[in-house]
XYZ file of C-alpha atoms in Angstrom:
666
model
C 74.579 -180.265 -11.629
C 72.613 -183.542 -11.881
C 73.169 -185.980 -14.685
C 75.736 -188.298 -16.167
C 78.508 -185.916 -17.197
C 82.251 -185.276 -17.363
C 84.117 -181.942 -17.562
C 87.185 -182.091 -19.840
C 89.969 -179.618 -20.640
C 89.745 -178.305 -24.208
C 93.206 -179.382 -25.337
C 94.712 -182.450 -26.951
C 94.927 -184.221 -23.584
C 91.175 -183.852 -22.779
C 92.015 -184.191 -19.093
C 89.047 -185.122 -16.884
C 88.642 -182.418 -14.204
C 85.128 -183.114 -12.882
C 82.627 -185.980 -12.897
C 79.113 -186.386 -11.579
C 78.190 -188.917 -8.922
C 75.679 -190.436 -11.329
C 78.443 -190.975 -13.871
C 80.553 -192.759 -11.249
C 77.600 -194.928 -10.265
C 76.641 -195.872 -13.817
C 80.188 -196.686 -14.901
C 81.070 -198.325 -11.556
C 84.297 -196.329 -11.235
C 85.887 -194.279 -8.481
C 86.656 -190.582 -8.726
C 90.397 -191.112 -8.185
C 90.432 -193.496 -11.183
C 89.438 -190.761 -13.617
C 90.105 -187.260 -12.251
C 93.374 -185.937 -13.686
C 93.514 -188.714 -16.308
C 93.415 -188.168 -20.024
C 90.058 -189.128 -21.498
C 91.533 -191.589 -23.964
C 93.492 -193.348 -21.260
C 90.052 -194.545 -20.107
C 88.251 -194.583 -23.481
C 90.836 -196.495 -25.460
C 91.006 -195.788 -29.187
C 93.014 -198.911 -29.924
C 91.768 -200.050 -33.384
C 91.572 -203.633 -32.158
C 89.198 -202.745 -29.314
C 85.466 -203.387 -29.906
C 84.683 -199.797 -28.871
C 87.284 -198.260 -31.190
C 84.808 -196.934 -33.766
C 82.676 -195.169 -31.167
C 85.717 -193.758 -29.381
C 87.115 -192.453 -32.680
C 83.792 -190.705 -33.339
C 83.939 -189.251 -29.822
C 87.420 -187.854 -30.479
C 86.221 -186.268 -33.735
C 83.241 -184.728 -31.929
C 85.470 -183.193 -29.242
C 87.799 -181.789 -31.894
C 84.812 -180.222 -33.670
C 83.637 -178.615 -30.403
C 87.088 -177.021 -29.909
C 87.301 -175.929 -33.555
C 83.760 -174.539 -33.956
C 82.824 -173.600 -30.394
C 79.394 -175.241 -30.926
C 77.646 -178.079 -29.127
C 78.040 -181.469 -30.814
C 75.694 -184.410 -30.451
C 76.331 -188.071 -31.023
C 73.957 -190.989 -31.094
C 74.457 -194.650 -30.327
C 78.107 -194.412 -29.250
C 79.303 -197.801 -28.095
C 81.229 -198.012 -24.814
C 81.393 -201.236 -22.815
C 80.903 -200.794 -19.087
C 83.272 -202.571 -16.717
C 80.502 -204.784 -15.442
C 80.153 -208.602 -15.727
C 77.506 -209.674 -18.215
C 74.938 -212.388 -17.638
C 77.477 -215.115 -18.364
C 79.730 -213.798 -15.598
C 82.605 -212.746 -17.833
C 83.705 -209.918 -20.150
C 81.943 -206.575 -20.226
C 78.381 -205.525 -20.956
C 77.816 -203.548 -24.148
C 76.205 -200.163 -23.686
C 75.303 -197.402 -26.139
C 75.055 -193.710 -25.379
C 73.556 -190.530 -26.770
C 76.192 -187.868 -26.163
C 76.107 -184.079 -25.924
C 79.505 -182.327 -26.003
C 78.961 -178.704 -24.971
C 81.716 -176.036 -24.980
C 82.539 -173.779 -22.030
C 83.998 -170.544 -23.355
C 86.558 -168.315 -21.655
C 86.577 -164.527 -21.549
C 88.575 -164.499 -24.793
C 85.857 -166.463 -26.581
C 87.956 -169.613 -26.861
C 86.821 -173.006 -25.651
C 88.354 -173.691 -22.215
C 86.428 -176.797 -21.131
C 84.044 -179.332 -22.671
C 81.096 -180.728 -20.744
C 80.544 -184.280 -21.956
C 77.049 -185.485 -21.051
C 75.957 -188.988 -21.915
C 72.636 -190.783 -21.710
C 72.531 -194.557 -21.723
C 70.292 -195.519 -24.659
C 71.209 -199.184 -24.579
C 67.741 -200.287 -23.581
C 66.177 -198.084 -26.232
C 68.412 -199.533 -28.942
C 67.813 -203.031 -27.694
C 64.086 -202.351 -27.754
C 64.340 -200.975 -31.290
C 66.283 -204.007 -32.404
C 63.729 -206.248 -30.776
C 60.964 -204.314 -32.506
C 62.644 -204.630 -35.889
C 62.833 -208.382 -35.402
C 59.146 -208.537 -34.540
C 58.256 -206.327 -37.527
C 59.660 -208.984 -39.800
C 57.232 -211.495 -38.254
C 54.047 -209.566 -37.671
C 51.994 -206.544 -38.430
C 53.948 -203.323 -39.155
C 51.618 -201.252 -37.000
C 52.110 -203.552 -34.011
C 55.853 -203.440 -34.550
C 55.714 -199.619 -34.700
C 53.938 -199.521 -31.333
C 56.692 -201.678 -29.897
C 59.379 -199.435 -31.458
C 59.478 -197.134 -28.492
C 58.101 -199.199 -25.649
C 57.655 -196.992 -22.635
C 57.326 -193.819 -24.736
C 54.555 -192.404 -26.873
C 54.045 -193.976 -30.282
C 51.952 -192.908 -33.229
C 50.800 -193.959 -36.662
C 50.173 -191.298 -39.328
C 48.252 -192.257 -42.449
C 49.233 -189.856 -45.220
C 46.164 -190.269 -47.434
C 43.602 -189.476 -44.708
C 45.919 -187.323 -42.534
C 44.705 -189.452 -39.618
C 46.828 -189.865 -36.458
C 46.628 -192.894 -34.237
C 48.353 -192.342 -30.879
C 48.773 -194.627 -27.921
C 47.789 -193.392 -24.465
C 51.368 -192.349 -23.629
C 51.608 -190.251 -26.793
C 48.255 -188.602 -26.071
C 49.435 -187.616 -22.624
C 52.687 -186.192 -24.000
C 50.886 -183.852 -26.420
C 47.887 -183.138 -24.189
C 45.262 -184.771 -26.475
C 44.061 -187.557 -24.207
C 40.310 -188.061 -24.562
C 40.107 -186.088 -27.843
C 37.230 -187.078 -30.120
C 39.401 -187.052 -33.242
C 43.164 -187.125 -33.590
C 44.529 -185.397 -36.668
C 47.706 -183.629 -37.661
C 45.868 -180.288 -37.502
C 44.772 -181.020 -33.913
C 48.351 -181.794 -33.005
C 49.644 -178.606 -34.664
C 47.278 -176.569 -32.467
C 49.236 -177.831 -29.450
C 52.680 -177.137 -30.972
C 54.414 -173.889 -30.084
C 53.829 -171.380 -32.883
C 57.577 -170.915 -33.495
C 57.990 -174.673 -34.135
C 54.930 -175.183 -36.387
C 56.593 -174.141 -39.687
C 59.365 -176.673 -39.128
C 56.938 -179.518 -38.458
C 54.836 -178.676 -41.520
C 57.937 -178.583 -43.722
C 59.092 -181.955 -42.359
C 55.687 -183.523 -42.948
C 55.653 -182.264 -46.559
C 59.043 -183.833 -47.233
C 57.848 -187.124 -45.772
C 54.731 -187.079 -47.945
C 56.406 -185.859 -51.152
C 59.888 -187.394 -50.924
C 59.444 -190.288 -48.528
C 61.943 -188.929 -45.998
C 61.921 -190.081 -42.396
C 60.733 -187.661 -39.718
C 63.064 -186.500 -36.927
C 62.572 -183.305 -34.999
C 62.538 -181.594 -31.620
C 59.635 -179.256 -30.862
C 57.628 -177.755 -28.028
C 53.991 -178.333 -27.120
C 51.958 -175.967 -24.974
C 50.120 -177.712 -22.132
C 47.520 -175.980 -20.005
C 48.979 -176.954 -16.612
C 52.449 -178.337 -17.216
C 53.495 -175.421 -19.397
C 55.942 -176.014 -22.251
C 57.139 -179.538 -22.878
C 59.976 -180.439 -25.209
C 59.422 -183.534 -27.350
C 61.702 -185.473 -29.598
C 59.896 -187.289 -32.441
C 61.418 -189.834 -34.741
C 59.340 -191.672 -37.373
C 59.940 -193.855 -40.423
C 58.093 -193.530 -43.723
C 56.707 -196.742 -45.179
C 55.600 -197.328 -48.796
C 52.746 -199.294 -50.344
C 53.156 -202.041 -52.901
C 53.370 -199.440 -55.660
C 56.245 -197.662 -53.957
C 54.219 -194.627 -52.932
C 54.537 -193.078 -49.464
C 51.776 -194.591 -47.408
C 52.228 -193.936 -43.673
C 54.669 -193.061 -40.926
C 55.265 -194.992 -37.737
C 57.169 -193.278 -34.986
C 57.839 -192.642 -31.340
C 57.834 -189.525 -29.225
C 60.067 -188.875 -26.216
C 59.867 -186.225 -23.527
C 63.237 -184.408 -23.561
C 62.237 -181.521 -21.299
C 64.856 -182.521 -18.699
C 67.491 -182.680 -21.430
C 66.648 -179.159 -22.539
C 66.775 -177.906 -18.988
C 70.203 -179.452 -18.698
C 71.301 -177.670 -21.863
C 70.037 -174.387 -20.456
C 71.886 -175.069 -17.220
C 75.039 -175.795 -19.233
C 74.547 -172.527 -21.083
C 74.266 -170.628 -17.805
C 77.310 -172.480 -16.510
C 79.170 -171.503 -19.664
C 78.389 -167.846 -18.966
C 79.446 -167.885 -15.296
C 82.088 -170.619 -15.030
C 84.991 -168.421 -16.139
C 84.087 -165.746 -13.618
C 83.733 -168.271 -10.789
C 87.034 -169.914 -11.668
C 88.782 -166.513 -11.687
C 87.261 -165.643 -8.325
C 88.369 -168.968 -6.850
C 91.906 -168.575 -8.234
C 92.091 -165.012 -6.896
C 90.890 -166.124 -3.467
C 93.429 -168.954 -3.368
C 96.243 -166.640 -4.481
C 95.277 -164.173 -1.765
C 95.316 -166.919 0.868
C 98.709 -168.185 -0.305
C 100.112 -164.655 -0.274
C 98.844 -164.169 3.278
C 100.457 -167.464 4.328
C 103.789 -166.508 2.740
C 103.655 -163.115 4.434
C 102.937 -164.789 7.777
C 105.875 -167.169 7.328
C 108.103 -164.276 6.266
C 107.145 -162.234 9.319
C 107.786 -165.238 11.561
C 111.283 -165.590 10.072
C 111.909 -161.858 10.461
C 110.758 -162.074 14.068
C 113.179 -164.909 14.790
C 115.999 -163.023 13.072
C 115.415 -159.697 14.832
C 114.836 -161.407 18.154
C 118.144 -163.247 17.920
C 119.949 -160.097 16.795
C 118.471 -158.040 19.599
C 119.481 -160.632 22.185
C 123.093 -160.933 21.006
C 123.648 -157.229 20.352
C 122.090 -156.262 23.676
C 124.638 -158.468 25.430
C 127.491 -156.970 23.414
C 126.294 -153.385 23.811
C 125.926 -153.910 27.552
C 129.621 -154.806 27.718
C 130.653 -151.852 25.532
C 128.441 -149.201 27.186
C 129.157 -150.435 30.689
C 132.903 -150.383 30.092
C 132.798 -146.863 28.605
C 130.726 -145.576 31.535
C 133.213 -147.056 33.996
C 136.084 -145.450 32.056
C 134.308 -142.080 32.288
C 133.706 -142.599 36.024
C 137.311 -143.632 36.721
C 138.656 -140.646 34.740
C 136.505 -138.304 36.869
C 137.817 -140.058 39.997
C 141.388 -139.825 38.767
C 141.788 -143.632 38.943
C 143.342 -143.993 35.476
C 145.284 -147.083 36.417
C 142.171 -149.261 35.991
C 141.295 -148.047 32.487
C 143.134 -150.792 30.602
C 140.838 -153.497 31.997
C 137.682 -151.651 30.924
C 139.139 -150.794 27.516
C 139.947 -154.459 26.976
C 136.368 -155.450 27.874
C 134.859 -152.852 25.528
C 137.136 -153.823 22.649
C 136.367 -157.505 23.221
C 132.619 -156.916 23.008
C 133.115 -154.752 19.920
C 135.171 -157.519 18.270
C 132.431 -160.068 18.939
C 129.873 -157.646 17.499
C 132.064 -157.339 14.400
C 132.189 -161.130 14.044
C 128.397 -161.350 14.464
C 127.896 -158.700 11.771
C 130.197 -160.553 9.374
C 128.252 -163.753 9.927
C 124.975 -161.987 9.215
C 126.431 -160.493 6.039
C 127.632 -163.940 5.031
C 124.132 -165.359 5.497
C 122.641 -162.434 3.524
C 125.316 -162.905 0.813
C 126.316 -159.246 1.257
C 129.793 -159.661 2.742
C 132.813 -158.315 0.900
C 134.647 -161.267 -0.652
C 138.134 -161.363 -2.115
C 137.909 -164.358 -4.486
C 141.055 -165.907 -5.884
C 141.970 -169.275 -7.458
C 142.136 -171.701 -4.549
C 143.533 -175.211 -4.113
C 141.127 -176.725 -1.577
C 143.454 -179.684 -0.919
C 146.252 -177.331 0.041
C 143.930 -175.229 2.192
C 142.683 -178.293 4.097
C 146.212 -179.621 4.572
C 147.340 -176.266 5.911
C 144.524 -176.228 8.481
C 144.845 -179.817 9.705
C 147.019 -178.984 12.717
C 144.631 -176.204 13.803
C 141.571 -178.401 13.306
C 143.064 -181.294 15.264
C 144.000 -179.031 18.166
C 140.511 -177.511 18.104
C 138.592 -180.808 18.128
C 140.747 -182.491 20.788
C 142.176 -185.998 21.189
C 138.820 -187.832 21.249
C 138.152 -187.119 17.569
C 139.875 -189.305 14.976
C 140.626 -187.448 11.729
C 140.519 -188.901 8.208
C 141.575 -186.814 5.223
C 140.447 -188.160 1.814
C 141.877 -185.780 -0.767
C 141.274 -186.163 -4.520
C 144.708 -185.987 -6.119
C 143.242 -184.524 -9.332
C 141.116 -181.901 -7.617
C 140.166 -178.898 -9.731
C 140.754 -175.335 -8.640
C 137.900 -173.146 -7.420
C 137.490 -169.379 -7.313
C 136.549 -168.274 -3.804
C 137.656 -166.214 -0.793
C 140.164 -168.535 0.877
C 139.799 -166.850 4.290
C 136.034 -167.326 4.241
C 136.459 -170.950 3.123
C 138.761 -171.496 6.117
C 136.106 -170.007 8.409
C 133.462 -172.253 6.843
C 135.614 -175.372 7.301
C 136.341 -174.412 10.902
C 132.618 -173.935 11.596
C 131.724 -177.318 10.082
C 134.514 -179.023 12.040
C 133.391 -177.483 15.338
C 129.796 -178.563 14.672
C 131.016 -182.103 13.986
C 133.046 -182.089 17.219
C 130.041 -180.914 19.264
C 127.929 -183.727 17.760
C 130.462 -186.288 19.109
C 130.801 -185.435 22.833
C 132.282 -188.865 23.575
C 134.552 -188.935 20.533
C 134.213 -190.371 17.064
C 135.534 -190.177 13.527
C 135.593 -186.982 11.452
C 136.240 -187.266 7.718
C 137.304 -184.438 5.430
C 137.031 -185.359 1.761
C 137.444 -183.407 -1.474
C 136.279 -184.315 -4.951
C 135.184 -183.204 -8.407
C 131.558 -183.394 -9.508
C 129.980 -182.595 -12.871
C 126.259 -182.061 -12.343
C 123.655 -182.443 -15.080
C 120.293 -180.693 -14.878
C 118.513 -183.278 -12.701
C 121.391 -183.723 -10.252
C 122.002 -179.974 -10.033
C 118.306 -179.314 -9.320
C 118.446 -181.739 -6.399
C 121.123 -179.586 -4.753
C 119.628 -176.247 -5.810
C 122.537 -175.518 -8.174
C 123.036 -174.605 -11.797
C 124.378 -177.414 -14.026
C 128.163 -177.414 -14.294
C 131.449 -178.493 -12.698
C 131.972 -178.147 -8.954
C 134.697 -178.770 -6.382
C 133.216 -180.433 -3.295
C 134.424 -180.360 0.296
C 132.700 -182.982 2.465
C 132.706 -182.964 6.285
C 131.281 -186.169 7.821
C 130.987 -187.162 11.476
C 129.751 -190.206 13.405
C 127.790 -188.144 15.906
C 124.238 -187.991 17.198
C 122.739 -186.588 13.981
C 119.926 -184.078 13.520
C 116.225 -184.832 13.944
C 114.361 -184.974 10.564
C 111.899 -182.248 11.584
C 114.824 -179.878 12.315
C 116.951 -180.660 9.274
C 115.224 -178.120 7.002
C 115.920 -175.285 9.481
C 119.654 -175.755 10.094
C 120.670 -172.980 7.660
C 118.256 -170.454 9.197
C 119.915 -167.665 11.211
C 119.896 -168.150 15.009
C 118.585 -171.710 14.667
C 120.725 -174.175 16.609
C 120.350 -177.747 17.798
C 122.725 -177.071 20.697
C 121.540 -176.399 24.266
C 120.718 -172.821 25.291
C 123.860 -170.728 25.567
C 126.009 -173.120 23.506
C 126.089 -171.572 20.060
C 124.743 -168.480 18.327
C 122.961 -170.335 15.516
C 124.916 -168.435 12.850
C 127.622 -170.981 11.972
C 125.770 -172.951 9.302
C 123.925 -169.872 8.050
C 127.323 -168.226 7.467
C 128.530 -171.308 5.570
C 125.343 -171.279 3.487
C 125.654 -167.573 2.661
C 129.347 -167.853 1.739
C 128.695 -170.816 -0.576
C 125.756 -169.106 -2.304
C 127.665 -165.824 -2.713
C 130.557 -167.782 -4.243
C 128.248 -169.337 -6.863
C 127.881 -172.722 -5.157
C 125.753 -174.252 -2.433
C 125.538 -176.537 0.602
C 123.775 -179.879 1.042
C 123.281 -181.647 4.376
C 122.265 -185.225 5.150
C 121.806 -186.589 8.663
C 120.729 -189.714 10.510
C 121.182 -191.077 14.042
C 124.579 -192.437 12.916
C 126.062 -189.112 11.866
C 125.860 -186.050 9.648
C 127.442 -185.180 6.290
C 127.717 -181.631 4.972
C 128.851 -181.105 1.374
C 130.095 -177.716 0.262
C 129.862 -177.092 -3.525
C 132.146 -174.449 -5.064
C 132.311 -173.703 -8.817
C 135.281 -174.982 -10.796
C 137.925 -172.434 -11.860
C 139.790 -172.985 -15.141
C 142.651 -170.547 -14.468
C 145.853 -170.968 -12.509
C 146.908 -170.032 -8.993
C 148.706 -166.688 -8.878
C 151.977 -167.069 -6.970
C 154.176 -164.315 -5.627
C 157.965 -164.216 -6.111
C 159.779 -165.282 -2.942
C 162.995 -163.367 -2.290
C 165.952 -165.305 -0.924
C 167.187 -162.332 1.038
C 165.816 -161.532 4.450
C 162.769 -159.314 4.153
C 163.426 -155.631 4.486
C 161.024 -153.674 6.667
C 160.724 -150.244 5.063
C 160.500 -147.153 7.174
C 157.284 -145.235 7.350
C 157.165 -142.496 4.775
C 155.336 -139.426 5.928
C 154.213 -136.228 4.325
C 151.774 -137.818 1.825
C 148.412 -136.229 0.988
C 145.311 -138.289 1.680
C 141.708 -137.463 0.707
C 139.139 -139.069 3.068
C 135.514 -139.330 1.867
C 132.717 -140.741 4.058
C 129.180 -139.516 4.736
C 129.337 -140.812 8.334
C 130.955 -138.009 10.423
C 132.323 -140.275 13.168
C 133.992 -142.635 10.689
C 135.373 -139.697 8.698
C 136.780 -138.139 11.889
C 138.399 -141.438 12.920
C 140.133 -141.971 9.558
C 141.292 -138.327 9.403
C 142.863 -138.502 12.855
C 144.599 -141.816 12.120
C 146.065 -140.381 8.919
C 147.232 -137.300 10.792
C 148.813 -139.513 13.442
C 150.771 -141.173 10.635
C 152.055 -137.730 9.650
C 150.069 -137.291 6.440
C 148.298 -134.192 5.214
C 144.554 -134.883 5.146
C 141.703 -133.510 3.068
C 138.120 -134.535 3.958
C 134.724 -134.551 2.214
C 131.248 -135.965 2.965
C 130.147 -136.719 -0.610
C 131.476 -137.357 -4.110
C 130.870 -133.826 -5.387
C 132.743 -132.294 -2.439
C 135.606 -134.736 -2.923
C 136.001 -133.769 -6.587
C 136.170 -130.100 -5.546
C 138.951 -130.905 -3.066
C 140.804 -132.851 -5.751
C 140.576 -129.903 -8.106
C 141.908 -127.515 -5.483
C 144.774 -129.692 -4.236
C 148.140 -129.665 -5.971
C 148.850 -133.279 -5.165
C 146.830 -136.185 -3.723
C 148.543 -139.556 -3.197
C 145.701 -141.668 -1.759
C 141.888 -141.627 -1.908
C 140.138 -143.344 1.023
C 136.403 -143.556 0.314
C 133.283 -145.363 1.445
C 131.449 -147.095 -1.408
C 127.892 -146.128 -0.475
C 127.946 -142.322 -0.511
C 125.050 -139.879 -0.354
C 124.475 -137.347 -3.114
C 124.053 -139.564 -6.181
C 127.713 -140.603 -6.695
C 129.060 -143.822 -5.183
C 132.653 -144.467 -4.220
C 133.579 -146.337 -7.401
C 132.213 -143.552 -9.605
C 134.222 -141.059 -7.540
C 137.380 -143.134 -7.950
C 136.874 -143.406 -11.726
C 136.360 -139.638 -12.034
C 139.403 -138.907 -9.862
C 141.646 -141.230 -11.874
C 140.748 -139.553 -15.126
C 142.507 -136.482 -13.737
C 145.114 -138.359 -11.652
C 145.803 -141.784 -13.268
C 148.362 -142.804 -10.613
C 146.017 -142.105 -7.675
C 145.882 -144.981 -5.170
C 142.404 -145.955 -3.956
C 141.315 -147.633 -0.726
C 137.631 -148.465 -0.332
C 136.243 -148.868 3.204
C 132.892 -150.662 3.170
C 130.556 -152.727 5.290
C 129.062 -154.903 2.531
C 129.604 -155.897 -1.086
C 128.059 -154.070 -4.035
C 128.856 -156.256 -7.024
C 128.025 -153.607 -9.618
C 130.535 -151.246 -7.943
C 133.262 -153.649 -6.867
C 134.394 -154.656 -10.355
C 137.946 -155.646 -11.137
C 139.858 -154.032 -13.996
C 141.872 -156.375 -16.212
C 143.841 -159.135 -14.534
C 145.021 -157.107 -11.515
C 143.338 -155.236 -8.701
C 142.935 -151.508 -9.290
C 142.041 -150.783 -5.667
C 142.285 -152.127 -2.130
C 139.368 -152.900 0.232
C 139.119 -152.639 4.019
C 135.952 -154.048 5.581
C 134.104 -152.110 8.284
C 134.375 -152.198 11.213
C 138.192 -152.208 11.295
C 140.823 -151.552 13.911
C 143.129 -148.541 13.830
C 146.088 -150.882 13.433
C 144.472 -152.563 10.393
C 143.912 -149.150 8.779
C 147.465 -148.046 9.473
C 148.926 -151.284 8.098
C 146.787 -151.165 4.939
C 147.693 -147.525 4.155
C 151.358 -148.042 4.930
C 151.463 -151.131 2.680
C 149.825 -149.223 -0.187
C 152.396 -146.414 0.054
C 155.240 -148.948 0.075
C 154.127 -150.424 -3.281
C 155.596 -148.593 -6.246
């Protein structure tokens, strides 16, 4: 849209969001100096500033636009341009006629204000010059000079005679007319504007008011032309109204601009909404593309690792089948060992994925991180080798934290191994603990909630991580190690464990080394200790003949658990869902142990089944077997555990030991 304009937000800030090139040229400013700035950061309303009065009027006009929703006009607003004056210093004074037009939203409220200004400095200067000349010479001559460069006229009230200069005649289409009168002029005025002009003329003649009006004239070729007329009434020596002297200005372009602003007002909201919708759609498509890329990397890494593991398992089982058919059973142990080894690595890979997804089953307890680190030092030193020099900086007043100690040990071992691999020729590895209380700003930097945290810091003097790779180190299957040296799940497991425990991880790296800080939330309780008996431990004999109810909707798992329980000499009941299990409980005279999956089909999960069973059998022991954590289900009752958990996949020996231990507890 041509013109000298600004687009402002309709709030107290009046932020400048758009500006015309003409406005930049006239004010000798750059777009980056104004866009995004508050209007009154540029137009200062400091009372001591020479422009303060005009700026205050501008503020009032903008407030009226927001309050009324109507266009506001201002005349002769002073604003000094940042341009040297003729003396080479200071700023040149300029005056502006201003139109502040509202842009309404769909709700009818003012959303933006279009601030259009016209430099009328020369006009005002000309008027001032004319007023000075009027004091020295003929009033009619001074009136002609009032609007130099525009049409001027002289209207004698007594004779109703009009005297127009050539410019004025051209504006109203009366050039070459034999006689110029008010009636001749009214014939050119648009019929809708005639009553207003007549009323104004009567007030000038009767009351001596000045004339100021906008009206349209109908021209034969040029069509409608908008004119702005301003005239002053002069009196004779007796004080009676004698004549008017005035000037006429073509404001057709101004009116066209107003119409354009009106059309913009009607369509701007729709165009803005369309642009926002298009941008949102593009951003959503980008996020989906990035998500699919991450999923592709994840599934590709999983497929690669599991294919290797499944090849070992399937190949070993096929060889076992072949050797059994051949009667060569003496070679089975080697193949069984290979299959079990691949299965164990698959189990470890699954646990790492669950850790990254924050879906692993955790057993949190109050933990002394200093004690845990001290207990692992011998293992860590043996693992890293003699080339790595260890430093342990433990905070003597370290708080407790609530976490799964076994998972914290795995995390520390992973971080230590990464540090060792970053120092192939040796170096220094520092383990440090500390307490940190994070306020809002500091917590936001680490992606944490404000609060107290126990920190475990692992620092090395190794090669460091390239800056472009640092943001990817917690992604699954991403590794900075050479191909075949690392699965890319170590740091992702540490990240998932920390997040699932209510904390987080922060990494910093440079060519001189890497520092990883593990944040774990502070625990205000005490460490639970068990009573140590002085006597030698007594290994109780296996007690058989118990009744066990096994519930799992996976037939193979259910069959495995049933057979293991039968091997232990227990009587076994089995069910595939919660409803079937409750029927078995109702039929059985006695049930000593419930072994159940947590995620069951049929609308009842394992915890709901256990709660229902214990209402009928309060002393019933419960063992949950699960592959991931469901926080809403795995709730603790009171201060003690009301169940035991065994994580899938598990070995037969682990199942036997867990069940036997539960039966040995009174």
